[in-house]
Short mmCIF file of C-alpha atoms in Angstrom, two decimals:
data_model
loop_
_atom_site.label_atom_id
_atom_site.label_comp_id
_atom_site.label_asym_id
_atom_site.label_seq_id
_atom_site.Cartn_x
_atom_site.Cartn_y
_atom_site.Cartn_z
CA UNK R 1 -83.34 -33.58 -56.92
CA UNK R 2 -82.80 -36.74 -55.11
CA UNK R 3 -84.27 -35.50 -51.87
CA UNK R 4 -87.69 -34.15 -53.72
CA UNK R 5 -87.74 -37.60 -55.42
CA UNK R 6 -86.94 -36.57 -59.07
CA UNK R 7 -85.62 -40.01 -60.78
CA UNK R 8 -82.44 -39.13 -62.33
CA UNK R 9 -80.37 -41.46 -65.07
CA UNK R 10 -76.23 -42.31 -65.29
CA UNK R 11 -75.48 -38.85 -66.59
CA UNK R 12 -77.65 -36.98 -63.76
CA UNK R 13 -80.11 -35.47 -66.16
CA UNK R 14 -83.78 -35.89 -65.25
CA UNK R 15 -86.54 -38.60 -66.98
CA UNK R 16 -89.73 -37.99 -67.96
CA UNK R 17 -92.44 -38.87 -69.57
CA UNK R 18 -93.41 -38.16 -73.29
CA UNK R 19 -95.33 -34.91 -71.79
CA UNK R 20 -91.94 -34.12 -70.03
CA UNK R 21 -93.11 -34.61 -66.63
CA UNK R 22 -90.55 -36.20 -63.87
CA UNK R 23 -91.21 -38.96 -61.51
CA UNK R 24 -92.79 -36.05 -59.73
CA UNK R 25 -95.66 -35.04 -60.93
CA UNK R 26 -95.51 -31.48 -60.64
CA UNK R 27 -92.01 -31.16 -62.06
CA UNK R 28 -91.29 -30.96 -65.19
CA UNK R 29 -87.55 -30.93 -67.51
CA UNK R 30 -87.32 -29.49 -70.61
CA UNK R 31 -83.96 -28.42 -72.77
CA UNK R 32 -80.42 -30.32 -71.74
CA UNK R 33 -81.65 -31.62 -68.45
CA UNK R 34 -84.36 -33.89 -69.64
CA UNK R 35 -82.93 -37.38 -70.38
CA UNK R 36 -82.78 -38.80 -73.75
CA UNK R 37 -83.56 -35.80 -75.26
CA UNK R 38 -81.31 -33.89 -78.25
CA UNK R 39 -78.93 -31.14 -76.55
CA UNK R 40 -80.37 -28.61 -79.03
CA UNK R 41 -81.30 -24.75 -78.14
CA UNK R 42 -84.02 -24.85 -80.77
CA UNK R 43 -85.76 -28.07 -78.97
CA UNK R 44 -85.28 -26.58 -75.96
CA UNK R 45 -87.57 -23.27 -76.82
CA UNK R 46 -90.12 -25.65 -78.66
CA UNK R 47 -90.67 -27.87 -75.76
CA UNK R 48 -90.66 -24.81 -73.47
CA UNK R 49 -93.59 -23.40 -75.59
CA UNK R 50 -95.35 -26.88 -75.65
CA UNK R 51 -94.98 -27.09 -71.69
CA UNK R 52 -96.70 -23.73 -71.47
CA UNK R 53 -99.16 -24.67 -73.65
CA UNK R 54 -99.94 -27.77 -72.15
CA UNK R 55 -99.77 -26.42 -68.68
CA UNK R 56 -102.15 -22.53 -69.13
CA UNK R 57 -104.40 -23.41 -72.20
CA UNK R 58 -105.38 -26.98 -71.97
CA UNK R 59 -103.31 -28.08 -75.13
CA UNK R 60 -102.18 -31.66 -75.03
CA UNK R 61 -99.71 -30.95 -78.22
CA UNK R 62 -96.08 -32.74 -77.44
CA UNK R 63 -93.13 -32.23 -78.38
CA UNK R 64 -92.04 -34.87 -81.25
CA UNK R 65 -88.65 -35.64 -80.53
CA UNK R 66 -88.45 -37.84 -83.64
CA UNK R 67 -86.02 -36.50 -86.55
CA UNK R 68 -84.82 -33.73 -85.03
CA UNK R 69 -82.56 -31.72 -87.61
CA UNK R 70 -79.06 -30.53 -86.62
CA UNK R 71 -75.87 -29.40 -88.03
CA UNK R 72 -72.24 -29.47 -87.09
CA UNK R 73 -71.24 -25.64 -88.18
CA UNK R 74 -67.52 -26.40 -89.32
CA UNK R 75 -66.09 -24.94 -92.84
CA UNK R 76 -67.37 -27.74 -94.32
CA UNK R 77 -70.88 -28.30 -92.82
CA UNK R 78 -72.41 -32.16 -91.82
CA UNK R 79 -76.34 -32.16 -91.66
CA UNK R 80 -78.31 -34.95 -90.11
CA UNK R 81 -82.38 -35.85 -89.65
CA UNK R 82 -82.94 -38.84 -88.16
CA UNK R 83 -80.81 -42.50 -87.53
CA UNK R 84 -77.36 -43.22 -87.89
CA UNK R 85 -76.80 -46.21 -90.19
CA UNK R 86 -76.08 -48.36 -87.23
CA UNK R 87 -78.64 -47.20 -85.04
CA UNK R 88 -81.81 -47.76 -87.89
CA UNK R 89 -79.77 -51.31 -88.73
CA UNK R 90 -79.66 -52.20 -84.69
CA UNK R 91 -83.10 -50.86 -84.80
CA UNK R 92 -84.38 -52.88 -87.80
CA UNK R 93 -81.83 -55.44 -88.67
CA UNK R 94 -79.65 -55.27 -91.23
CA UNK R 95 -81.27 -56.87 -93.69
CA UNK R 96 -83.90 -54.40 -93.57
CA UNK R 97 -81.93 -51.36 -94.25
CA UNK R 98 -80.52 -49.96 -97.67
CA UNK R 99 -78.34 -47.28 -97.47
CA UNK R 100 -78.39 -44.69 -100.68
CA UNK R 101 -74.89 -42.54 -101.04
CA UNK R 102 -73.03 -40.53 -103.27
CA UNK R 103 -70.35 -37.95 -103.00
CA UNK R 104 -70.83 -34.76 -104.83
CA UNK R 105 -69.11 -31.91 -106.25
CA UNK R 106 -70.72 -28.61 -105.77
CA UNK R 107 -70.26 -26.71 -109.23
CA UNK R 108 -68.58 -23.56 -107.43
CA UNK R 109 -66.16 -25.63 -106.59
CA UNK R 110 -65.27 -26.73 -110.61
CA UNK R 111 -63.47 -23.64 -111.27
CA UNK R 112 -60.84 -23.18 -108.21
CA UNK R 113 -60.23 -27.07 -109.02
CA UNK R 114 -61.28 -28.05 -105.07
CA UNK R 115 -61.39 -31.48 -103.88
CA UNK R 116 -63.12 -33.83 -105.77
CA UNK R 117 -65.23 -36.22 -103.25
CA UNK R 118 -65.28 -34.47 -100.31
CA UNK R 119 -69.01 -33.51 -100.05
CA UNK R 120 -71.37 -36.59 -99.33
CA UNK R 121 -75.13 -37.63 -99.10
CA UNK R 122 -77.22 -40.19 -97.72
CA UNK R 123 -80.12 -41.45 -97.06
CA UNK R 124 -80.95 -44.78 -94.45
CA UNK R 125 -84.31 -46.30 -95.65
CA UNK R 126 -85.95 -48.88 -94.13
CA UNK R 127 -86.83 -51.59 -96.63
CA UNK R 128 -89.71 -53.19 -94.60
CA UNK R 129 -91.82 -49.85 -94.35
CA UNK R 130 -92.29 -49.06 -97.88
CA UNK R 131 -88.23 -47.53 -98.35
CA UNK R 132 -89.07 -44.86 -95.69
CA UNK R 133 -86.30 -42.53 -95.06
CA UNK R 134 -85.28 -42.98 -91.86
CA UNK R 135 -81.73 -41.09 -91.68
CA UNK R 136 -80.78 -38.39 -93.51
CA UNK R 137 -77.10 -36.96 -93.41
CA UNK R 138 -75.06 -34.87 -96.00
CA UNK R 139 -71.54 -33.18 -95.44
CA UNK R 140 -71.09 -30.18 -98.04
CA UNK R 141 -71.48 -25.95 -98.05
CA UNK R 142 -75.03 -25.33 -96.73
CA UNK R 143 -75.62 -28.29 -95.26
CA UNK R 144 -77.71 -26.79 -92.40
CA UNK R 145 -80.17 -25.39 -94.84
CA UNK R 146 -79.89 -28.32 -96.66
CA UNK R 147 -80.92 -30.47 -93.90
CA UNK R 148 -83.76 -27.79 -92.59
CA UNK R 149 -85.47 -28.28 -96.14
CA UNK R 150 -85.63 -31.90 -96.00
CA UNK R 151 -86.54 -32.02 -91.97
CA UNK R 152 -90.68 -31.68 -92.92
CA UNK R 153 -89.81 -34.27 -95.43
CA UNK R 154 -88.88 -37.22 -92.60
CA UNK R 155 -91.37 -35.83 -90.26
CA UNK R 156 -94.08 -36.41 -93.05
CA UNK R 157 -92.95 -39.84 -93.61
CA UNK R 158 -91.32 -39.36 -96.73
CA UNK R 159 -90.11 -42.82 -98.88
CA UNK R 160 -87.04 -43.23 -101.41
CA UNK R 161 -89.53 -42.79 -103.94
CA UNK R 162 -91.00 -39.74 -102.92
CA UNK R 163 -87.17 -38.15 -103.16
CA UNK R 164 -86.61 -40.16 -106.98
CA UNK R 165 -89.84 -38.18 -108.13
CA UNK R 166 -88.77 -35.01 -107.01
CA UNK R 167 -87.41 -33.11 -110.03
CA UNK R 168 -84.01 -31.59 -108.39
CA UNK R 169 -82.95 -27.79 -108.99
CA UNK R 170 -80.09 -27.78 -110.87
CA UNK R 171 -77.13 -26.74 -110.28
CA UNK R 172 -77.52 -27.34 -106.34
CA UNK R 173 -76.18 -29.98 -103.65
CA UNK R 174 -79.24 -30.30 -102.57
CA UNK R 175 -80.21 -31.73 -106.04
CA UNK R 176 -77.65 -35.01 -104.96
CA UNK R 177 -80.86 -36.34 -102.84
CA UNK R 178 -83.13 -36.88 -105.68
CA UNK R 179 -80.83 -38.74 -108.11
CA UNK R 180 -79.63 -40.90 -105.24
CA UNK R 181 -79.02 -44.60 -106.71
CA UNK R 182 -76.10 -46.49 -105.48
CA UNK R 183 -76.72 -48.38 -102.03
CA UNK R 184 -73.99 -49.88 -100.15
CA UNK R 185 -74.64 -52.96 -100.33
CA UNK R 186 -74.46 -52.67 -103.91
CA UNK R 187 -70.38 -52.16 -103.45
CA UNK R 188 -70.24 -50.13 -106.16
CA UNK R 189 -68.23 -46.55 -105.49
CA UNK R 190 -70.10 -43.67 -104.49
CA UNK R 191 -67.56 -41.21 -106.23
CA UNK R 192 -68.42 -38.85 -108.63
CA UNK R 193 -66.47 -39.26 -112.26
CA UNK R 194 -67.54 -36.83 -114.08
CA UNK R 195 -70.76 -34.63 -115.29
#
């Protein structure tokens, strides 16, 4: 790649442009090799579509990299769309981030007596742009189709109040998102008590 030109970064994997060209302006890097980009199979396949697209029919569609959705597939599943806490406060300062959580107790759990606590959601909103959600992570059953409902959600912009007016379907985890209230900054305990 070196030879042919083909600007590489620390880790050896290729940047582009937003239309996934190189520094060369008839290659292009798509999937795990393009720089900066999530490490994700289903990103991979979109961008390879978008290339095509771009490339045989004159589209000029990209791919939007932005709140990708992704989930760690362990027995208890973590979810994410979206900033880290740290990144959206490095991004926008601390004082412009509030940070909703709660833990949450899935009701098939109640009978077999499981661990109280151990499922978590939250949502990283950005004060100065009208409470927009800007990271969105939960750790419970499901969480990848958790996180897949909510993924159109971020890409569309979607506020803190735009979750608190959502009536929740109850009795599900997902429910947890719209009844959100305690921030961390508020120090009071996320833990669930009771009903």
């Amino acid at each position: 790649m070196d030879k042919l030109g083909v600007k590489l970064d620390k880790s050896n994997r290729v940047v582009c442009s937003p239309n996934d060209q190189s520094s060369v302006s008839n290659i292009y890097a798509i999937g795990d090799i393009n720089s900066g980009k999530p490490q994700l199979t289903p990103v991979a396949i979109q961008a390879g579509r978008y290339l095509a697209r771009r490339l045989y029919t004159g589209s000029t569609e990209l791919t939007d990299y932005v709140n990708v959705a992704t989930t760690v597939f362990t027995p208890l599943e973590y979810g994410a769309i979206g900033m880290s806490e740290e990144d959206a406060i490095a991004k926008y300062g601390k004082e412009n981030i509030d940070v909703y959580h709660s833990h949450f107790n899935p009701l098939e759990w109640a009978l077999p007596h499981r661990d109280d606590n151990v499922c978590y959601a939250k949502l990283v909103c950005n004060k100065a742009d009208n409470e927009r959600v800007v990271g969105f992570h939960v750790i419970g059953p499901n969480a990848g189709e958790i996180t897949q409902g909510y993924a159109v959600a971020l890409k569309m912009g979607a506020t803190k109040a735009d979750f608190d007016r959502t009536i929740g379907i109850h009795p599900t985890c997902s429910e947890t998102f719209t009844t959100l209230h305690v921030t961390k900054s508020s120090g009071v305990t996320a833990k669930v008590t009771g009903c």
